[in-house]
mmCIF file of C-alpha atoms and ligand atoms in Angstrom:
data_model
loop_
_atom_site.group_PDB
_atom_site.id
_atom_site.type_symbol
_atom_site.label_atom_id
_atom_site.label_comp_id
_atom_site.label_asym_id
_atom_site.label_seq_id
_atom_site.Cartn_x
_atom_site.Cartn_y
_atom_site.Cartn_z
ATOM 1 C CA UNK A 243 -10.534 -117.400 -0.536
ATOM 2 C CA UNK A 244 -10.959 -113.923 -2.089
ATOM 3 C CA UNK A 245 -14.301 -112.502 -2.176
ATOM 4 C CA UNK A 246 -14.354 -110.390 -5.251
ATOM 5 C CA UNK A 247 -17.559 -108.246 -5.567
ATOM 6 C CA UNK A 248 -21.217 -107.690 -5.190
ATOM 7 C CA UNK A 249 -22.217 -109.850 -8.396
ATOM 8 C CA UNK A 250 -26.043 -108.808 -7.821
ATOM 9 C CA UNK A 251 -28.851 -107.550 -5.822
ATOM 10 C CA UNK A 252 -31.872 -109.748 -6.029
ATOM 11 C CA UNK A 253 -35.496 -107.743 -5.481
ATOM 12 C CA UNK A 254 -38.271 -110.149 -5.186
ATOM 13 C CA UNK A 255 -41.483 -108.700 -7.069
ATOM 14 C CA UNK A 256 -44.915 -109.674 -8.670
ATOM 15 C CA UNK A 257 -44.418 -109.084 -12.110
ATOM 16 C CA UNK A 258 -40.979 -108.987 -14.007
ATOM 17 C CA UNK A 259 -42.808 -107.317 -17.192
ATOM 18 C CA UNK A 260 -44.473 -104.659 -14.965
ATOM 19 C CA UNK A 261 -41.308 -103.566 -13.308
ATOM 20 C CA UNK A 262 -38.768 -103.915 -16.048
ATOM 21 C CA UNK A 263 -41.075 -100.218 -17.340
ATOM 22 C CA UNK A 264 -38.804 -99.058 -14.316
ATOM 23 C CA UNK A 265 -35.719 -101.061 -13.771
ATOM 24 C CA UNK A 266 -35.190 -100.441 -17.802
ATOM 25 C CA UNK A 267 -37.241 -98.110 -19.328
ATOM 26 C CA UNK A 268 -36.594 -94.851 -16.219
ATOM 27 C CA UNK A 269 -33.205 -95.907 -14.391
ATOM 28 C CA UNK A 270 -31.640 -97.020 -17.577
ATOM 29 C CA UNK A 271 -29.995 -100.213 -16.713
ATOM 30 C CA UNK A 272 -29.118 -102.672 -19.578
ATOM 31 C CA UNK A 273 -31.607 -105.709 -19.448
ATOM 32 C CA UNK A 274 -29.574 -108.987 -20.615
ATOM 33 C CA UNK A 275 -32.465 -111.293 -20.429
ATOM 34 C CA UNK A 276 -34.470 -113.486 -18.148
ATOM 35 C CA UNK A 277 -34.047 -117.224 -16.966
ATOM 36 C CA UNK A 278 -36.484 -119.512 -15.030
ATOM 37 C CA UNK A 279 -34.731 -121.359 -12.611
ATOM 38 C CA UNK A 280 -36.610 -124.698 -12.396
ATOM 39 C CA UNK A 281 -34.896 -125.804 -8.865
ATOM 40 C CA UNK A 282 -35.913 -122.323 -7.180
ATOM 41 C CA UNK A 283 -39.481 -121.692 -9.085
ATOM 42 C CA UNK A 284 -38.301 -118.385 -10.087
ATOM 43 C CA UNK A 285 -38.080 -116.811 -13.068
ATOM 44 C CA UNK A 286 -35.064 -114.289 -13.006
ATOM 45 C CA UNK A 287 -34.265 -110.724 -15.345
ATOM 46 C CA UNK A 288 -30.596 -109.393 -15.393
ATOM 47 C CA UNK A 289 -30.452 -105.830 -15.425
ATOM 48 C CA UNK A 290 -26.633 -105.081 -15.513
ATOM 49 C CA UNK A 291 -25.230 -101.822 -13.689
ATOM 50 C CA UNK A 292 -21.496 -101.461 -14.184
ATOM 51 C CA UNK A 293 -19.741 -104.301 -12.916
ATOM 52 C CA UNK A 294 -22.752 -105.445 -10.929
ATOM 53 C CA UNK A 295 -26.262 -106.510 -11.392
ATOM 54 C CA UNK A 296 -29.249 -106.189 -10.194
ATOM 55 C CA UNK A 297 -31.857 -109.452 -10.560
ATOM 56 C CA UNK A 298 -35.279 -109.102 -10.806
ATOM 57 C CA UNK A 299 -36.931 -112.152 -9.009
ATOM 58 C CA UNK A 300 -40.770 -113.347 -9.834
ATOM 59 C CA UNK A 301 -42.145 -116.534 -8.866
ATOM 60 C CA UNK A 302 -43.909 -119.048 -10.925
ATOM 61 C CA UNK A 303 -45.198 -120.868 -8.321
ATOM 62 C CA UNK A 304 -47.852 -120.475 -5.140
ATOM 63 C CA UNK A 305 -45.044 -122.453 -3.410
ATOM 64 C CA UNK A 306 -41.958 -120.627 -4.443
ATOM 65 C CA UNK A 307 -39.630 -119.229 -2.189
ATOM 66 C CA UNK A 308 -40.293 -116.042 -3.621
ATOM 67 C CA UNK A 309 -44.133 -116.633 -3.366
ATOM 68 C CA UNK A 310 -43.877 -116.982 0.402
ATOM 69 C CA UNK A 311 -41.786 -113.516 0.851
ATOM 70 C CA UNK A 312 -43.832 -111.469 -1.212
ATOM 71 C CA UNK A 313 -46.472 -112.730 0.908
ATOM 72 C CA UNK A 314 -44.964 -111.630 4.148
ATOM 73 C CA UNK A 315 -42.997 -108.998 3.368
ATOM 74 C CA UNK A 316 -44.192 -107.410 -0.025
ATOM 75 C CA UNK A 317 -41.654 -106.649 -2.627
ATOM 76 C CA UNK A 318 -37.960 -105.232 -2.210
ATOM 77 C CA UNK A 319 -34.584 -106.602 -1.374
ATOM 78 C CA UNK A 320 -34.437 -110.402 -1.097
ATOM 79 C CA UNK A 321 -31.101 -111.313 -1.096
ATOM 80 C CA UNK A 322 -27.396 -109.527 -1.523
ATOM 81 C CA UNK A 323 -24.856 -111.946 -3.646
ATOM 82 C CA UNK A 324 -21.186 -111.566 -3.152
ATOM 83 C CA UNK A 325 -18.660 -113.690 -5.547
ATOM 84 C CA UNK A 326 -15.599 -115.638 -4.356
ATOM 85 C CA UNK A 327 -13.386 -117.607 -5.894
ATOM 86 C CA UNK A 328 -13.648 -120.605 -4.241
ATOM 87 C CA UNK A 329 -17.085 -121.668 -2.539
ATOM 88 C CA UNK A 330 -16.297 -124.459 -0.689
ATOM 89 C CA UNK A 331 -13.496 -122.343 1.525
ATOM 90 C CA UNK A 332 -16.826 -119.523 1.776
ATOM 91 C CA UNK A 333 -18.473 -122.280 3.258
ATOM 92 C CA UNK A 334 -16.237 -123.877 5.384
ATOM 93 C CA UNK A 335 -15.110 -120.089 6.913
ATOM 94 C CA UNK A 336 -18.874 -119.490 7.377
ATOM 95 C CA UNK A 337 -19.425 -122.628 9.561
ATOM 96 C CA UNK A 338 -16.417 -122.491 11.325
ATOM 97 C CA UNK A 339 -17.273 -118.762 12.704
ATOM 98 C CA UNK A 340 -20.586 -120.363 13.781
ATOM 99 C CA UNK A 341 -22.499 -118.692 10.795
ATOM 100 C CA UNK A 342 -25.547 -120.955 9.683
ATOM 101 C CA UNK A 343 -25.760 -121.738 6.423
ATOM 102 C CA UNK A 344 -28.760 -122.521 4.603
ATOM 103 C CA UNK A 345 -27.262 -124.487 1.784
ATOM 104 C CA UNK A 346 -24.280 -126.375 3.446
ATOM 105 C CA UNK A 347 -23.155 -127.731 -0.100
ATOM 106 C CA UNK A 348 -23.523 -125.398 -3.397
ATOM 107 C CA UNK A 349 -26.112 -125.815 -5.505
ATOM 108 C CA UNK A 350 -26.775 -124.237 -9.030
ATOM 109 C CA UNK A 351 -28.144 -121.060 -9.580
ATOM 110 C CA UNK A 352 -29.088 -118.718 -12.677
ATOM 111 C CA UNK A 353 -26.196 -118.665 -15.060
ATOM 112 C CA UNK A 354 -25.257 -122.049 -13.605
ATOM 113 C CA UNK A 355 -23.377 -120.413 -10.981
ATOM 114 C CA UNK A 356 -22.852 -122.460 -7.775
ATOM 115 C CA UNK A 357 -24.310 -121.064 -5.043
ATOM 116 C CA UNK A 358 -25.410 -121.206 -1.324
ATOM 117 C CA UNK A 359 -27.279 -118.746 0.960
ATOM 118 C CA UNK A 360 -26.327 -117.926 4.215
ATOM 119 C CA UNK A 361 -29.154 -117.364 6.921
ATOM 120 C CA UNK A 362 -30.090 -113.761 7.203
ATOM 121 C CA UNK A 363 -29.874 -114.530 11.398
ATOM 122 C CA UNK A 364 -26.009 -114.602 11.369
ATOM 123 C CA UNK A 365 -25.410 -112.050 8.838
ATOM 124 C CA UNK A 366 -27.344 -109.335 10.733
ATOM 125 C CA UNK A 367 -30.547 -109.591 8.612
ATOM 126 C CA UNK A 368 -29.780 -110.194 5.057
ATOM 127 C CA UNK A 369 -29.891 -113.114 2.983
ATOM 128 C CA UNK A 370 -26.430 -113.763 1.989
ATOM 129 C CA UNK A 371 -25.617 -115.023 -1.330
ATOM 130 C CA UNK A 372 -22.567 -116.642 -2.219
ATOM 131 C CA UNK A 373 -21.573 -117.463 -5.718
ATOM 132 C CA UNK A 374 -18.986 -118.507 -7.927
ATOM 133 C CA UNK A 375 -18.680 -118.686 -11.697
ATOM 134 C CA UNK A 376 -18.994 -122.740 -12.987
ATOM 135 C CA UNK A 377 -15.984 -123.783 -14.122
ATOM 136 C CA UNK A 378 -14.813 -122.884 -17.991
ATOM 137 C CA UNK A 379 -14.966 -126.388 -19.982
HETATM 138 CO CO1 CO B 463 -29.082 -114.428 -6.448
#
C-alpha cells in the first residue's frame, strides 16, 4: 500500500459563496466546481492548488456533520485527506496498529472516491481522510 499524496484539505464553513470571494477571488486558486454529497449533507467546492486541493465544506442540513462542528468549533480545518492506492490494505494497517477507524469499510465520497475517516483520537487530533480514486470502467 503506497500512500501517494495529500489529495485535499477540507475547511468546514457557513457559506461556500461567501468564502469562495477569498479562496478564489484573493489567494487565486482555480475553483473546479461544487458537489452536494447527499450521504454526508454537504455540499462541497474544489479549489485546486498544484497537485492538491483544498475543499470547501458547507452543510445543507441542521443535522450535518458539518452542522455540528461549526457549531462547536467554528470554521477552519475539518479534515486532512491522504490518497493510497489501495484502501482496504489503509484500513486493515490502521486497525491492526490499534488505530480506530470511523468508517471500517469505504464508503463514497465527492468525486465518487472511496473513502473512510480515521478518528482524530489515534491520529493525534486530526480527522484523517483516506481516499482512493474509483476504479476506471
Ligand atoms: Co474530504
Amino acid at each position: 500500500m503506497t500512500v501517494e499524496k495529500i489529495d485535499h484539505i477540507g475547511i468546514a464553513v457557513d457559506s461556500i459563496e461567501k468564502w469562495l470571494v477569498y479562496y478564489r477571488d484573493t489567494l487565486g486558486l482555480q475553483y473546479t466546481g461544487s458537489e452536494v454529497v447527499e450521504e454526508q449533507k454537504v455540499k462541497v467546492a474544489f479549489l485546486g492548488i498544484g497537485e492538491s486541493r483544498i475543499e470547501l465544506l458547507e452543510p445543507t442540513a441542521d443535522d450535518s456533520p458539518i452542522a455540528r462542528f461549526l457549531e462547536k468549533r467554528g470554521s477552519g480545518i475539518h479534515h486532512i485527506a491522504v490518497r493510497v492506492d489501495d484502501i482496504e490494505a489503509a484500513i486493515k494497517a490502521h486497525k491492526e496498529s490499534g488505530s480506530r477507524m470511523i468508517d471500517e469499510t469505504p464508503r463514497t465520497g465527492a468525486h465518487n472516491m472511496r473513502i473512510a475517516f480515521v478518528h482524530p483520537k489515534t491520529t493525534g487530533g486530526v480527522l484523517m481522510e483516506l481516499c482512493q480514486s474509483p476504479p476506471e470502467h
